[in-house]
Short mmCIF file of C-alpha atoms in Angstrom, two decimals:
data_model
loop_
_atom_site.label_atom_id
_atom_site.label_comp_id
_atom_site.label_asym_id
_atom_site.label_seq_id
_atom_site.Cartn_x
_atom_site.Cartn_y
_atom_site.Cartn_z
CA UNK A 70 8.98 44.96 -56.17
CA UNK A 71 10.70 41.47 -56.59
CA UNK A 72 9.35 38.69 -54.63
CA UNK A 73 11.35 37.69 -51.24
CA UNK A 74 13.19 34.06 -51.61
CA UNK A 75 13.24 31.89 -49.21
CA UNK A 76 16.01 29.60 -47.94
CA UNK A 77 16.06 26.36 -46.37
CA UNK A 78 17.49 27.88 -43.07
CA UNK A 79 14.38 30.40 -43.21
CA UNK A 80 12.25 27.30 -43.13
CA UNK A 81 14.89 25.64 -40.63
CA UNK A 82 14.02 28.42 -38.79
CA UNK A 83 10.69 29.16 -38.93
CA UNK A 84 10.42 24.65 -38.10
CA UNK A 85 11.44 25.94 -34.60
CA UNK A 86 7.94 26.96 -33.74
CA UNK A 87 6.79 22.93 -34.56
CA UNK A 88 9.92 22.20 -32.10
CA UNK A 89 8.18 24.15 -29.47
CA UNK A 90 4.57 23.32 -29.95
CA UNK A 91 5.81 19.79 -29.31
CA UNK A 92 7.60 20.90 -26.25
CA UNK A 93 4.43 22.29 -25.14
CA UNK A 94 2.96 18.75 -25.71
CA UNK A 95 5.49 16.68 -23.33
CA UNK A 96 5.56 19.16 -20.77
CA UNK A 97 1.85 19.53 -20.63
CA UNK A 98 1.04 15.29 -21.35
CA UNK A 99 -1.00 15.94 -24.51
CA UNK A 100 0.73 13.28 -26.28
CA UNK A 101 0.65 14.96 -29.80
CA UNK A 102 3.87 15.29 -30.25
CA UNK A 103 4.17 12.07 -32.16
CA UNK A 104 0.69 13.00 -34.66
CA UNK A 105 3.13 16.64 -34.46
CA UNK A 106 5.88 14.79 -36.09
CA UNK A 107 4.24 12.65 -38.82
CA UNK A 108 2.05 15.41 -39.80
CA UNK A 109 5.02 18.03 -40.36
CA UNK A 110 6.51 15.28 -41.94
CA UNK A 111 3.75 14.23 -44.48
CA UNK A 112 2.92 18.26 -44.92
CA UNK A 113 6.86 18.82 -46.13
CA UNK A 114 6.47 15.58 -48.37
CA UNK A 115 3.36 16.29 -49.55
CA UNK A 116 3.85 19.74 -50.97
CA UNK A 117 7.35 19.38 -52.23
CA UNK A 118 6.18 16.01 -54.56
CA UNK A 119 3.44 18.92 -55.47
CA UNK A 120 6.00 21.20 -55.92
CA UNK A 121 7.40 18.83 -58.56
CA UNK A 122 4.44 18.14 -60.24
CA UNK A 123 3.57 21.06 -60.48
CA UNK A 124 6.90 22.28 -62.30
CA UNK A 125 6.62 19.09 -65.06
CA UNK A 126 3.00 20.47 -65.67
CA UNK A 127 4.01 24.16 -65.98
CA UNK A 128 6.89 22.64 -68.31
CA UNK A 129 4.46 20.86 -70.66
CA UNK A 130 1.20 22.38 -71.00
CA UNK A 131 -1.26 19.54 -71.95
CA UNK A 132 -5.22 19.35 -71.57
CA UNK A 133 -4.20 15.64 -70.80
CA UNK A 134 -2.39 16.17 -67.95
CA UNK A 135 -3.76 19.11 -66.80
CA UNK A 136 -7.21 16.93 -66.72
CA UNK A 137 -5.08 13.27 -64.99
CA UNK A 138 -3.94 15.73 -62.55
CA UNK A 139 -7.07 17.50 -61.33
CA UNK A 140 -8.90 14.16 -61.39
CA UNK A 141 -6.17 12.80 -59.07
CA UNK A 142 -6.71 15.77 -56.79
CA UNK A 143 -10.86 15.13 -57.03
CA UNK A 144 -10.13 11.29 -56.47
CA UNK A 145 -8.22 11.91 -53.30
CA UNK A 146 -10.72 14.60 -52.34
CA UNK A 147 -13.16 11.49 -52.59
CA UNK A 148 -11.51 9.25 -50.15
CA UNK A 149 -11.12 12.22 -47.24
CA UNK A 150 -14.95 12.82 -47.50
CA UNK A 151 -15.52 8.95 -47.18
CA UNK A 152 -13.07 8.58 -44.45
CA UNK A 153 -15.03 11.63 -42.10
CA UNK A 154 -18.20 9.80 -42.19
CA UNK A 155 -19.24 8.14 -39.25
CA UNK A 156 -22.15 6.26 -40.83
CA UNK A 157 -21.23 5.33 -45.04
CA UNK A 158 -23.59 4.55 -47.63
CA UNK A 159 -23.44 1.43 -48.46
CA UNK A 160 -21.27 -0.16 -51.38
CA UNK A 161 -19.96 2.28 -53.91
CA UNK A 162 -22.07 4.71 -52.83
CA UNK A 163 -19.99 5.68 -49.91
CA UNK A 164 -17.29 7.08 -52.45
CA UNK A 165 -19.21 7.72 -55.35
CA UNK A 166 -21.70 10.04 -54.52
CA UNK A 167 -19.18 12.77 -52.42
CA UNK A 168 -16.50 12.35 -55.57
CA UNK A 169 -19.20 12.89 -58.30
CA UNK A 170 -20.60 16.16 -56.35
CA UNK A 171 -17.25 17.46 -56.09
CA UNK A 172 -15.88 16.67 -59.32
CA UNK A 173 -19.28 18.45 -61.29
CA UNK A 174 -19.59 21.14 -58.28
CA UNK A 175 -15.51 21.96 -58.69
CA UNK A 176 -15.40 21.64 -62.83
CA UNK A 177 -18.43 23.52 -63.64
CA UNK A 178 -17.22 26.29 -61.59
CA UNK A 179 -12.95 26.09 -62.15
CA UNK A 180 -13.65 25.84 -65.92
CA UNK A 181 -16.81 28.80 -65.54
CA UNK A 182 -13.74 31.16 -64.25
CA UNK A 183 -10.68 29.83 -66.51
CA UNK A 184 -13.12 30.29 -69.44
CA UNK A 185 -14.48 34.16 -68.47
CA UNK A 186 -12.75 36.17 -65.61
CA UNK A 187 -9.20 34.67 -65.71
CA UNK A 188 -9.31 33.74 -69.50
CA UNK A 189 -5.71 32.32 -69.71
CA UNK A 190 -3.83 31.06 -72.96
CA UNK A 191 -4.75 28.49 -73.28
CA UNK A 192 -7.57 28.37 -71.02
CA UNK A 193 -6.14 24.83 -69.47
CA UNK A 194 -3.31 26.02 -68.69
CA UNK A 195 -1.90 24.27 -65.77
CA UNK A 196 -0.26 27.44 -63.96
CA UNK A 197 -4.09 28.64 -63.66
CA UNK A 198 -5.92 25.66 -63.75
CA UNK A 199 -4.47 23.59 -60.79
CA UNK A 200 -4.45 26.17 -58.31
CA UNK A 201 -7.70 27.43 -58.92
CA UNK A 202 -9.35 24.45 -58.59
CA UNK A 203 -7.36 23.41 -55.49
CA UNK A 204 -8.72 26.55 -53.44
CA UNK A 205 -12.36 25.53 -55.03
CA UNK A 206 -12.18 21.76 -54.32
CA UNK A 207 -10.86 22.04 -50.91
CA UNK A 208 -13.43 24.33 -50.07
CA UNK A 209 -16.05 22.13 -51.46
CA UNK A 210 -14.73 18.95 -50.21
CA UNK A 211 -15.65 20.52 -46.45
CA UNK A 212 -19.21 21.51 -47.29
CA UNK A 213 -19.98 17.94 -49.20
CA UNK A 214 -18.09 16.50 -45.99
CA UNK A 215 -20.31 18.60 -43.50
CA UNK A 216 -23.40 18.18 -45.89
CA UNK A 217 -23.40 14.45 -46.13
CA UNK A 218 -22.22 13.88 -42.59
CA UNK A 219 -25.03 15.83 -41.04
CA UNK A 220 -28.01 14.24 -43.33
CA UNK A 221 -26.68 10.81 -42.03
CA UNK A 222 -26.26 11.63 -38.68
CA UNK A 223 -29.54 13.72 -38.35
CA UNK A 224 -31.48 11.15 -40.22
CA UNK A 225 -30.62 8.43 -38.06
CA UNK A 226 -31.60 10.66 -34.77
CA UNK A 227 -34.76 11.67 -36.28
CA UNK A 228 -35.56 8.28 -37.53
CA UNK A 229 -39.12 8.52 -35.88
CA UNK A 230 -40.12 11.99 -36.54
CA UNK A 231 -39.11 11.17 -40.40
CA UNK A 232 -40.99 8.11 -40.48
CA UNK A 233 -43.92 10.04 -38.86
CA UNK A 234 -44.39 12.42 -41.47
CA UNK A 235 -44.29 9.70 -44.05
CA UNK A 236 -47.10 7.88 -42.64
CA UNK A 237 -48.94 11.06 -41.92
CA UNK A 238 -48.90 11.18 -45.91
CA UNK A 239 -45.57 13.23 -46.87
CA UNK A 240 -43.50 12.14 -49.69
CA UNK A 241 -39.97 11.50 -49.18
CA UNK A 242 -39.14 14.95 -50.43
CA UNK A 243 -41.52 16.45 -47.73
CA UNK A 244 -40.54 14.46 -45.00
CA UNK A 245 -37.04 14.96 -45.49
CA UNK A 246 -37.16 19.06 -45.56
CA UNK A 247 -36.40 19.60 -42.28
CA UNK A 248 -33.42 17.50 -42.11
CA UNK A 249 -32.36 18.68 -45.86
CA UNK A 250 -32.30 22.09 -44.65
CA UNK A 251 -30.23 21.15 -41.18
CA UNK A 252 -27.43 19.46 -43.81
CA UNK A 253 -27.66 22.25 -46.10
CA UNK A 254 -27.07 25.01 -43.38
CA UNK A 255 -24.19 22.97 -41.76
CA UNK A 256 -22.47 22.71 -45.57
CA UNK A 257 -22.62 26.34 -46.12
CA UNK A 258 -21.84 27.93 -42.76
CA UNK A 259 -17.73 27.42 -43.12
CA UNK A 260 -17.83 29.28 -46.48
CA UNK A 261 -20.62 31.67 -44.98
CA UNK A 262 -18.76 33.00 -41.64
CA UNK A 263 -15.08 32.80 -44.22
CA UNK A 264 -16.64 35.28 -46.00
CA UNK A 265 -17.93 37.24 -43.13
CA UNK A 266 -14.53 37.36 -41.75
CA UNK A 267 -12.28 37.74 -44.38
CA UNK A 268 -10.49 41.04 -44.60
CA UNK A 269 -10.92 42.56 -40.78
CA UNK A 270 -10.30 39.27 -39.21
CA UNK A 271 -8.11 37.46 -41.51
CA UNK A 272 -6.18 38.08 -44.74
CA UNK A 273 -6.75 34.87 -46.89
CA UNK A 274 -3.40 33.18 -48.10
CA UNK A 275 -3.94 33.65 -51.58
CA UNK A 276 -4.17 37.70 -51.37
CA UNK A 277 -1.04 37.32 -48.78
CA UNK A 278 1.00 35.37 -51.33
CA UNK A 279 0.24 37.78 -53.51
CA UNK A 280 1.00 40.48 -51.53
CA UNK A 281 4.04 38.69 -50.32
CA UNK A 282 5.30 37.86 -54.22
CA UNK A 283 5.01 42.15 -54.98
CA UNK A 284 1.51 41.88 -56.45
CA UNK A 285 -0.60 45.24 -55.87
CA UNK A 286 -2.49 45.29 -53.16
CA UNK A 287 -5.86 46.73 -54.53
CA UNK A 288 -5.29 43.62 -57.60
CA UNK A 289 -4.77 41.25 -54.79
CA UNK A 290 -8.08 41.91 -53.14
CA UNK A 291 -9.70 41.30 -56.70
CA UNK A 292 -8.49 38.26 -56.86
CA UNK A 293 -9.21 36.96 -53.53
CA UNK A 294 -12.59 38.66 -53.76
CA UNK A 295 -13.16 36.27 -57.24
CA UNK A 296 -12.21 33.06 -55.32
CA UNK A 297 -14.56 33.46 -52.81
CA UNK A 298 -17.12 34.04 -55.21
CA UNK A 299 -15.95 31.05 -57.07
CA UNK A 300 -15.73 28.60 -53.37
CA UNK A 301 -18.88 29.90 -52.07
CA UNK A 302 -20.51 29.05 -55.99
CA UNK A 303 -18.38 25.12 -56.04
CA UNK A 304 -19.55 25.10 -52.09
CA UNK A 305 -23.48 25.72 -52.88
CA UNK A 306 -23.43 23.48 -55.43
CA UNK A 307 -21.72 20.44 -54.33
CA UNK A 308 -23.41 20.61 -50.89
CA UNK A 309 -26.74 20.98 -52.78
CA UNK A 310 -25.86 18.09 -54.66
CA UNK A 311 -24.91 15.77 -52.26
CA UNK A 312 -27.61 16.12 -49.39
CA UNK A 313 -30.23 15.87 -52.32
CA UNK A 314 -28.90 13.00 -53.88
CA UNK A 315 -28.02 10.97 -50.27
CA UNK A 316 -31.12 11.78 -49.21
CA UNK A 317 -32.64 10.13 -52.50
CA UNK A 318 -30.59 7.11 -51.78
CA UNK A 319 -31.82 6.63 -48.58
CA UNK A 320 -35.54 6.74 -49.28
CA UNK A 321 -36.98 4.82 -51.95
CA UNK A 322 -39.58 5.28 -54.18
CA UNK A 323 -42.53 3.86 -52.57
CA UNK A 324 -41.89 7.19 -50.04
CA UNK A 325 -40.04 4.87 -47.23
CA UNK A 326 -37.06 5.68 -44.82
CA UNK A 327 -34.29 3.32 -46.27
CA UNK A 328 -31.68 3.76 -43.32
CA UNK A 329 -30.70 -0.26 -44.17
CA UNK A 330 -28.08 1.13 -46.74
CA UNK A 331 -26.01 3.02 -44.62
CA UNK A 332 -23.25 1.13 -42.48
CA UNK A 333 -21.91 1.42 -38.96
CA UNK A 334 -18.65 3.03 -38.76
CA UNK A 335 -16.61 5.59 -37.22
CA UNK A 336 -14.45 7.56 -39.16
CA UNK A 337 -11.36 6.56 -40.49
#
């Protein structure tokens, strides 16, 4: 079974839903009709440019640019983390610490499947490489979001209790379990209730594309079943990372709360 093409006038088409959603907005006074418009608008920008990246890097197959390109989807993976923080670590910290998570929690595992279950030639191989590491960083870019943003946020409520324990004669490690394990479970419960629901309440878009394109079902559902192994794996790992390493950053090592490096700030 061939896949089904798509015209512009089936997209014209299917734009008229986006007409009527901002209808819905002017009869109703919800004044989104404007953020409506500029985010269709960046959306149809946004994935055609990706669209024609993604055809030069099919076209020449080159560790080089396979690697530019997934490091300019990491970098700009950095920046939406930093920009969903209410309170930022101070100086390069702010960006630093989220990107590095992501980019070792997203490699390790993108490369751990390119090199072993999908085993492409030749294993960088842009076709493979990009989009599996798009549904992995994406995935982990909300649980190092989630993860960071809670530790912060908790950790400034809980100054007291925090500083409590440490005087009671916890280390940092000790007095920071309880909020460690608030930021942890916060990272992990997208991925974990995904999971949950995936297949009776929702058919993931990968398996549907494939589905869609004239893939067999029953290989379909392999697939999808392997990325969520691989998100919930980048996910555990980049979380993990992050709320251990922030909450080393803002404790030193004479076992004190060090809530001085973070900055005020809402969200970008």
């Amino acid at each position: 079974m061939n896949a089904i093409a798509l015209s512009n006038w089936d997209l014209a088409l299917a734009a008229l839903l986006i007409v009527i959603n901002g209808g819905l907005s002017l009869a109703l006074s919800l004044r989104l009709e404007r953020q409506l418009l500029i985010s269709t608008i960046r959306m149809i920008v946004q994935l055609t440019l990706v669209g024609l990246v993604l055809t030069t890097l099919f076209s020449h197959v080159s560790p080089l640019w396979t690697s530019l390109a997934a490091l300019a989807m990491i970098a700009f993976a950095g920046h939406e983390v930093t920009a969903r923080q209410e309170r930022r670590l101070t100086g390069g910290w702010s960006y630093g610490l989220g990107t590095g998570c992501m980019l070792f929690a997203a490699g390790v595992v993108t490369i751990f499947a390119l090199s072993t279950q999908v085993s492409p030639d030749p294993w960088y191989h842009p076709r493979y490489a990009i989009p599996l590491l798009g549904m992995v960083l994406g995935n982990t870019m909300t649980g190092v979001s989630l993860g960071l943003h809670t530790l912060t946020s908790t950790l400034t409520r809980e100054r007291a209790a925090v500083e409590a324990r440490l005087m009671l004669g916890a280390d940092r490690h000790e007095a920071l379990l309880p909020v460690t394990r608030t930021a942890m479970k916060a990272a992990m419960m997208p991925i974990i209730n995904s999971m949950a629901a995936t297949g009776l309440v929702a058919l993931p878009g990968m398996m549907t594309g494939q589905i869609l394109a004239g893939a067999d079902p029953a290989e379909a559902v392999k697939y999808q079943i392997l990325v969520m192994f691989l998100i919930a794996g980048g996910t555990s790992i980049g979380a993990t990372g992050v709320v251990l390493a922030g909450g080393r950053r803002l404790t030193d090592a004479r076992h004190r709360l060090r809530l001085d490096r973070l900055q005020a700030g809402k969200a970008a």
